[in-house]
N, C-alpha and C. Protein backbone atom coordinates (compact mmCIF):
# COMPACT_ATOMS: atom_id res chain seq x y z
N UNK A 1 41.88 -61.28 0.62
CA UNK A 1 41.10 -60.08 0.71
C UNK A 1 39.85 -60.33 1.54
N UNK A 2 39.59 -59.49 2.49
CA UNK A 2 38.39 -59.68 3.30
C UNK A 2 37.16 -59.24 2.52
N UNK A 3 36.10 -59.97 2.75
CA UNK A 3 34.84 -59.61 2.10
C UNK A 3 34.21 -58.45 2.85
N UNK A 4 33.60 -57.59 2.08
CA UNK A 4 32.94 -56.47 2.73
C UNK A 4 31.59 -56.93 3.26
N UNK A 5 31.19 -56.30 4.30
CA UNK A 5 29.93 -56.66 4.92
C UNK A 5 28.76 -56.17 4.07
N UNK A 6 27.62 -56.85 4.15
CA UNK A 6 26.45 -56.46 3.35
C UNK A 6 25.98 -55.04 3.63
N UNK A 7 26.07 -54.58 4.87
CA UNK A 7 25.59 -53.23 5.18
C UNK A 7 26.46 -52.18 4.49
N UNK A 8 27.77 -52.45 4.36
CA UNK A 8 28.63 -51.51 3.67
C UNK A 8 28.31 -51.48 2.18
N UNK A 9 28.05 -52.65 1.60
CA UNK A 9 27.72 -52.70 0.18
C UNK A 9 26.43 -51.95 -0.13
N UNK A 10 25.43 -52.14 0.70
CA UNK A 10 24.15 -51.48 0.43
C UNK A 10 24.26 -49.96 0.59
N UNK A 11 25.05 -49.50 1.57
CA UNK A 11 25.20 -48.05 1.72
C UNK A 11 26.00 -47.46 0.56
N UNK A 12 26.98 -48.21 0.05
CA UNK A 12 27.75 -47.75 -1.10
C UNK A 12 26.87 -47.69 -2.34
N UNK A 13 26.03 -48.71 -2.54
CA UNK A 13 25.12 -48.71 -3.68
C UNK A 13 24.10 -47.58 -3.57
N UNK A 14 23.65 -47.31 -2.36
CA UNK A 14 22.69 -46.22 -2.16
C UNK A 14 23.34 -44.87 -2.49
N UNK A 15 24.62 -44.70 -2.11
CA UNK A 15 25.32 -43.46 -2.44
C UNK A 15 25.48 -43.31 -3.94
N UNK A 16 25.84 -44.38 -4.62
CA UNK A 16 26.02 -44.32 -6.07
C UNK A 16 24.71 -43.99 -6.78
N UNK A 17 23.62 -44.60 -6.35
CA UNK A 17 22.35 -44.33 -7.01
C UNK A 17 21.89 -42.89 -6.74
N UNK A 18 22.15 -42.37 -5.54
CA UNK A 18 21.79 -40.99 -5.24
C UNK A 18 22.63 -40.03 -6.05
N UNK A 19 23.93 -40.32 -6.18
CA UNK A 19 24.82 -39.45 -6.94
C UNK A 19 24.45 -39.44 -8.42
N UNK A 20 24.06 -40.60 -8.95
CA UNK A 20 23.75 -40.67 -10.37
C UNK A 20 22.43 -39.95 -10.68
N UNK A 21 21.51 -39.89 -9.73
CA UNK A 21 20.25 -39.21 -9.96
C UNK A 21 20.33 -37.73 -9.64
N UNK A 22 21.26 -37.33 -8.85
CA UNK A 22 21.32 -35.96 -8.36
C UNK A 22 21.44 -34.90 -9.46
N UNK A 23 22.32 -35.04 -10.46
CA UNK A 23 22.41 -33.99 -11.49
C UNK A 23 21.11 -33.78 -12.26
N UNK A 24 20.39 -34.83 -12.57
CA UNK A 24 19.13 -34.68 -13.30
C UNK A 24 18.10 -33.96 -12.45
N UNK A 25 18.06 -34.28 -11.17
CA UNK A 25 17.11 -33.61 -10.27
C UNK A 25 17.50 -32.15 -10.13
N UNK A 26 18.79 -31.89 -10.02
CA UNK A 26 19.24 -30.50 -9.90
C UNK A 26 18.92 -29.71 -11.15
N UNK A 27 19.10 -30.30 -12.33
CA UNK A 27 18.79 -29.61 -13.58
C UNK A 27 17.29 -29.31 -13.68
N UNK A 28 16.47 -30.24 -13.24
CA UNK A 28 15.02 -30.03 -13.29
C UNK A 28 14.64 -28.87 -12.37
N UNK A 29 15.23 -28.83 -11.20
CA UNK A 29 14.93 -27.75 -10.26
C UNK A 29 15.48 -26.42 -10.76
N UNK A 30 16.63 -26.44 -11.43
CA UNK A 30 17.17 -25.19 -11.97
C UNK A 30 16.23 -24.61 -13.01
N UNK A 31 15.61 -25.48 -13.81
CA UNK A 31 14.65 -25.00 -14.80
C UNK A 31 13.45 -24.35 -14.15
N UNK A 32 12.99 -24.96 -13.08
CA UNK A 32 11.85 -24.38 -12.36
C UNK A 32 12.22 -23.06 -11.72
N UNK A 33 13.43 -22.99 -11.13
CA UNK A 33 13.88 -21.74 -10.52
C UNK A 33 14.05 -20.66 -11.58
N UNK A 34 14.54 -21.04 -12.75
CA UNK A 34 14.69 -20.08 -13.84
C UNK A 34 13.35 -19.53 -14.30
N UNK A 35 12.37 -20.41 -14.44
CA UNK A 35 11.03 -19.97 -14.84
C UNK A 35 10.41 -19.08 -13.77
N UNK A 36 10.61 -19.44 -12.51
CA UNK A 36 10.08 -18.65 -11.41
C UNK A 36 10.73 -17.27 -11.36
N UNK A 37 12.04 -17.21 -11.54
CA UNK A 37 12.74 -15.93 -11.52
C UNK A 37 12.32 -15.07 -12.72
N UNK A 38 12.11 -15.70 -13.88
CA UNK A 38 11.62 -14.96 -15.03
C UNK A 38 10.24 -14.39 -14.81
N UNK A 39 9.38 -15.16 -14.16
CA UNK A 39 8.03 -14.70 -13.85
C UNK A 39 8.05 -13.53 -12.87
N UNK A 40 8.90 -13.62 -11.87
CA UNK A 40 9.03 -12.52 -10.91
C UNK A 40 9.56 -11.27 -11.61
N UNK A 41 10.54 -11.45 -12.49
CA UNK A 41 11.08 -10.32 -13.24
C UNK A 41 10.01 -9.70 -14.13
N UNK A 42 9.19 -10.54 -14.76
CA UNK A 42 8.11 -10.03 -15.59
C UNK A 42 7.12 -9.20 -14.76
N UNK A 43 6.83 -9.65 -13.55
CA UNK A 43 5.93 -8.89 -12.68
C UNK A 43 6.55 -7.55 -12.29
N UNK A 44 7.87 -7.54 -12.10
CA UNK A 44 8.54 -6.30 -11.71
C UNK A 44 8.63 -5.30 -12.85
N UNK A 45 8.69 -5.78 -14.09
CA UNK A 45 8.84 -4.86 -15.21
C UNK A 45 7.51 -4.55 -15.89
N UNK A 46 6.42 -5.03 -15.37
CA UNK A 46 5.11 -4.84 -16.02
C UNK A 46 4.76 -3.36 -16.16
N UNK A 47 4.94 -2.59 -15.12
CA UNK A 47 4.58 -1.17 -15.20
C UNK A 47 5.50 -0.39 -16.14
N UNK A 48 6.81 -0.51 -16.03
CA UNK A 48 7.66 0.21 -17.00
C UNK A 48 7.41 -0.24 -18.44
N UNK A 49 7.11 -1.52 -18.62
CA UNK A 49 6.82 -2.01 -19.97
C UNK A 49 5.55 -1.38 -20.52
N UNK A 50 4.52 -1.31 -19.71
CA UNK A 50 3.28 -0.69 -20.19
C UNK A 50 3.47 0.80 -20.47
N UNK A 51 4.31 1.45 -19.69
CA UNK A 51 4.58 2.87 -19.93
C UNK A 51 5.33 3.07 -21.24
N UNK A 52 6.34 2.25 -21.51
CA UNK A 52 7.10 2.42 -22.75
C UNK A 52 6.23 2.12 -23.97
N UNK A 53 5.37 1.12 -23.87
CA UNK A 53 4.47 0.81 -24.99
C UNK A 53 3.46 1.95 -25.18
N UNK A 54 2.99 2.52 -24.09
CA UNK A 54 2.05 3.65 -24.20
C UNK A 54 2.73 4.85 -24.86
N UNK A 55 3.98 5.13 -24.50
CA UNK A 55 4.69 6.24 -25.13
C UNK A 55 4.96 5.96 -26.60
N UNK A 56 5.24 4.69 -26.94
CA UNK A 56 5.54 4.34 -28.33
C UNK A 56 4.30 4.40 -29.21
N UNK A 57 3.15 4.08 -28.67
CA UNK A 57 1.94 4.02 -29.50
C UNK A 57 1.17 5.33 -29.52
N UNK A 58 1.51 6.27 -28.67
CA UNK A 58 0.82 7.55 -28.65
C UNK A 58 1.84 8.67 -28.87
N UNK A 59 2.06 9.05 -30.12
CA UNK A 59 3.06 10.08 -30.40
C UNK A 59 2.75 11.44 -29.76
N UNK A 60 1.51 11.69 -29.40
CA UNK A 60 1.18 12.95 -28.74
C UNK A 60 1.83 13.06 -27.36
N UNK A 61 2.25 11.92 -26.79
CA UNK A 61 2.92 11.95 -25.48
C UNK A 61 4.30 12.58 -25.56
N UNK A 62 4.78 12.83 -26.77
CA UNK A 62 6.09 13.46 -26.93
C UNK A 62 6.10 14.85 -26.31
N UNK A 63 4.96 15.50 -26.26
CA UNK A 63 4.87 16.84 -25.69
C UNK A 63 4.97 16.83 -24.17
N UNK A 64 4.80 15.64 -23.57
CA UNK A 64 4.94 15.54 -22.11
C UNK A 64 6.38 15.74 -21.67
N UNK A 65 7.31 15.44 -22.56
CA UNK A 65 8.72 15.53 -22.24
C UNK A 65 9.26 16.85 -22.77
N UNK A 66 9.87 17.61 -21.90
CA UNK A 66 10.50 18.84 -22.35
C UNK A 66 11.90 18.54 -22.85
N UNK A 67 12.48 19.49 -23.51
CA UNK A 67 13.87 19.35 -23.92
C UNK A 67 14.06 18.54 -25.17
N UNK A 68 15.01 17.61 -25.13
CA UNK A 68 15.45 16.91 -26.34
C UNK A 68 14.42 15.95 -26.91
N UNK A 69 13.67 15.27 -26.07
CA UNK A 69 12.66 14.36 -26.61
C UNK A 69 11.53 15.12 -27.31
N UNK A 70 11.25 16.30 -26.83
CA UNK A 70 10.22 17.11 -27.48
C UNK A 70 10.71 17.59 -28.85
N UNK A 71 12.01 17.84 -28.97
CA UNK A 71 12.58 18.31 -30.22
C UNK A 71 12.92 17.19 -31.19
N UNK A 72 12.88 15.95 -30.75
CA UNK A 72 13.23 14.81 -31.62
C UNK A 72 12.16 14.61 -32.68
N UNK A 73 12.53 13.96 -33.76
CA UNK A 73 11.55 13.68 -34.81
C UNK A 73 10.54 12.66 -34.29
N UNK A 74 9.38 12.64 -34.94
CA UNK A 74 8.33 11.73 -34.51
C UNK A 74 8.77 10.27 -34.66
N UNK A 75 9.41 9.94 -35.78
CA UNK A 75 9.89 8.56 -35.99
C UNK A 75 10.97 8.16 -35.00
N UNK A 76 11.86 9.11 -34.69
CA UNK A 76 12.90 8.83 -33.70
C UNK A 76 12.35 8.59 -32.32
N UNK A 77 11.33 9.38 -31.97
CA UNK A 77 10.68 9.23 -30.67
C UNK A 77 10.01 7.86 -30.56
N UNK A 78 9.26 7.47 -31.58
CA UNK A 78 8.58 6.17 -31.57
C UNK A 78 9.59 5.03 -31.56
N UNK A 79 10.65 5.15 -32.38
CA UNK A 79 11.69 4.12 -32.41
C UNK A 79 12.37 3.96 -31.06
N UNK A 80 12.66 5.09 -30.42
CA UNK A 80 13.30 5.06 -29.10
C UNK A 80 12.46 4.27 -28.10
N UNK A 81 11.15 4.55 -28.06
CA UNK A 81 10.31 3.87 -27.07
C UNK A 81 10.08 2.41 -27.42
N UNK A 82 9.98 2.06 -28.72
CA UNK A 82 9.86 0.65 -29.08
C UNK A 82 11.13 -0.11 -28.75
N UNK A 83 12.28 0.53 -28.94
CA UNK A 83 13.55 -0.10 -28.59
C UNK A 83 13.62 -0.35 -27.08
N UNK A 84 13.20 0.63 -26.30
CA UNK A 84 13.17 0.45 -24.84
C UNK A 84 12.20 -0.68 -24.45
N UNK A 85 11.07 -0.75 -25.14
CA UNK A 85 10.10 -1.83 -24.85
C UNK A 85 10.70 -3.20 -25.13
N UNK A 86 11.37 -3.34 -26.27
CA UNK A 86 11.98 -4.63 -26.61
C UNK A 86 13.08 -5.01 -25.63
N UNK A 87 13.86 -4.05 -25.20
CA UNK A 87 14.92 -4.35 -24.23
C UNK A 87 14.34 -4.75 -22.89
N UNK A 88 13.27 -4.10 -22.48
CA UNK A 88 12.64 -4.45 -21.20
C UNK A 88 11.98 -5.83 -21.28
N UNK A 89 11.36 -6.16 -22.42
CA UNK A 89 10.73 -7.47 -22.58
C UNK A 89 11.77 -8.58 -22.52
N UNK A 90 12.98 -8.31 -22.96
CA UNK A 90 14.02 -9.35 -22.98
C UNK A 90 14.54 -9.70 -21.59
N UNK A 91 14.34 -8.85 -20.62
CA UNK A 91 14.88 -9.10 -19.27
C UNK A 91 14.38 -10.40 -18.63
N UNK A 92 13.08 -10.71 -18.61
CA UNK A 92 12.66 -11.96 -17.97
C UNK A 92 13.27 -13.20 -18.63
N UNK A 93 13.40 -13.15 -19.96
CA UNK A 93 14.00 -14.28 -20.66
C UNK A 93 15.48 -14.42 -20.31
N UNK A 94 16.17 -13.30 -20.22
CA UNK A 94 17.58 -13.35 -19.85
C UNK A 94 17.78 -13.88 -18.43
N UNK A 95 16.93 -13.45 -17.53
CA UNK A 95 17.03 -13.91 -16.14
C UNK A 95 16.74 -15.41 -16.05
N UNK A 96 15.66 -15.85 -16.68
CA UNK A 96 15.31 -17.27 -16.65
C UNK A 96 16.36 -18.14 -17.30
N UNK A 97 16.87 -17.73 -18.46
CA UNK A 97 17.91 -18.47 -19.14
C UNK A 97 19.19 -18.51 -18.31
N UNK A 98 19.51 -17.38 -17.72
CA UNK A 98 20.73 -17.31 -16.91
C UNK A 98 20.71 -18.25 -15.73
N UNK A 99 19.61 -18.32 -15.05
CA UNK A 99 19.52 -19.20 -13.89
C UNK A 99 19.48 -20.67 -14.33
N UNK A 100 18.82 -20.95 -15.44
CA UNK A 100 18.67 -22.34 -15.88
C UNK A 100 19.94 -22.91 -16.48
N UNK A 101 20.60 -22.19 -17.34
CA UNK A 101 21.68 -22.76 -18.14
C UNK A 101 23.09 -22.40 -17.72
N UNK A 102 23.29 -21.32 -17.02
CA UNK A 102 24.64 -20.82 -16.81
C UNK A 102 25.22 -21.26 -15.47
N UNK A 103 26.54 -21.30 -15.46
CA UNK A 103 27.26 -21.59 -14.21
C UNK A 103 27.33 -20.32 -13.39
N UNK A 104 27.99 -20.39 -12.26
CA UNK A 104 28.09 -19.19 -11.42
C UNK A 104 28.88 -18.09 -12.13
N UNK A 105 29.89 -18.46 -12.90
CA UNK A 105 30.65 -17.47 -13.66
C UNK A 105 29.76 -16.85 -14.73
N UNK A 106 28.99 -17.67 -15.41
CA UNK A 106 28.07 -17.15 -16.43
C UNK A 106 27.02 -16.24 -15.83
N UNK A 107 26.53 -16.59 -14.64
CA UNK A 107 25.55 -15.74 -13.97
C UNK A 107 26.15 -14.38 -13.63
N UNK A 108 27.42 -14.38 -13.23
CA UNK A 108 28.09 -13.11 -12.93
C UNK A 108 28.21 -12.26 -14.19
N UNK A 109 28.50 -12.88 -15.31
CA UNK A 109 28.60 -12.15 -16.57
C UNK A 109 27.24 -11.57 -16.96
N UNK A 110 26.19 -12.39 -16.87
CA UNK A 110 24.84 -11.90 -17.20
C UNK A 110 24.44 -10.78 -16.24
N UNK A 111 24.77 -10.91 -14.98
CA UNK A 111 24.48 -9.85 -14.02
C UNK A 111 25.18 -8.55 -14.39
N UNK A 112 26.42 -8.67 -14.86
CA UNK A 112 27.15 -7.48 -15.31
C UNK A 112 26.51 -6.84 -16.53
N UNK A 113 26.05 -7.68 -17.46
CA UNK A 113 25.37 -7.16 -18.66
C UNK A 113 24.08 -6.45 -18.27
N UNK A 114 23.32 -7.04 -17.36
CA UNK A 114 22.08 -6.40 -16.91
C UNK A 114 22.39 -5.09 -16.21
N UNK A 115 23.44 -5.07 -15.40
CA UNK A 115 23.83 -3.82 -14.73
C UNK A 115 24.20 -2.75 -15.76
N UNK A 116 24.95 -3.14 -16.78
CA UNK A 116 25.29 -2.19 -17.84
C UNK A 116 24.04 -1.71 -18.58
N UNK A 117 23.08 -2.62 -18.77
CA UNK A 117 21.82 -2.27 -19.42
C UNK A 117 21.07 -1.21 -18.60
N UNK A 118 21.01 -1.41 -17.31
CA UNK A 118 20.32 -0.45 -16.44
C UNK A 118 21.05 0.90 -16.46
N UNK A 119 22.37 0.86 -16.43
CA UNK A 119 23.14 2.10 -16.49
C UNK A 119 22.90 2.81 -17.82
N UNK A 120 22.85 2.04 -18.92
CA UNK A 120 22.59 2.64 -20.23
C UNK A 120 21.21 3.28 -20.27
N UNK A 121 20.20 2.64 -19.68
CA UNK A 121 18.86 3.23 -19.65
C UNK A 121 18.86 4.53 -18.86
N UNK A 122 19.56 4.54 -17.73
CA UNK A 122 19.60 5.76 -16.92
C UNK A 122 20.31 6.88 -17.68
N UNK A 123 21.41 6.55 -18.34
CA UNK A 123 22.15 7.57 -19.10
C UNK A 123 21.31 8.08 -20.27
N UNK A 124 20.67 7.16 -21.02
CA UNK A 124 19.82 7.61 -22.12
C UNK A 124 18.66 8.45 -21.63
N UNK A 125 18.11 8.06 -20.52
CA UNK A 125 17.01 8.85 -19.95
C UNK A 125 17.47 10.23 -19.54
N UNK A 126 18.66 10.34 -18.97
CA UNK A 126 19.20 11.64 -18.58
C UNK A 126 19.50 12.49 -19.80
N UNK A 127 20.01 11.86 -20.86
CA UNK A 127 20.34 12.62 -22.07
C UNK A 127 19.10 13.17 -22.77
N UNK A 128 18.05 12.33 -22.84
CA UNK A 128 16.90 12.72 -23.63
C UNK A 128 15.81 13.41 -22.84
N UNK A 129 15.68 13.14 -21.57
CA UNK A 129 14.58 13.71 -20.80
C UNK A 129 14.98 15.04 -20.17
N UNK A 130 16.20 15.14 -19.67
CA UNK A 130 16.58 16.39 -18.96
C UNK A 130 17.47 17.25 -19.81
């Protein structure tokens, strides 16, 4: 058997050490990307979140909405807006967790759930506001 040259051995060892460190570095970066995406999502939902909390804490705002929300009970109106606030607050955590922990298939599933969530908000808004 021929002996391998020293330059081949060192390049093979360098490849092995890079490969063994690569997953840990990638996981660390995924965590940072997840936190960054969650922060961006939080910035994007700040205004809708403040609006839903304002509607939930001021029952007199029920008169601003004509139709079904105006006719709803006071407790139902407050519950509706607190539920919307909680769902909106969960979005940054879902985005950050999705990017950090999930595979590409998992990210597609989470994206589908978020899309369904947005569709549900639009439908609920159409039912109760108009």
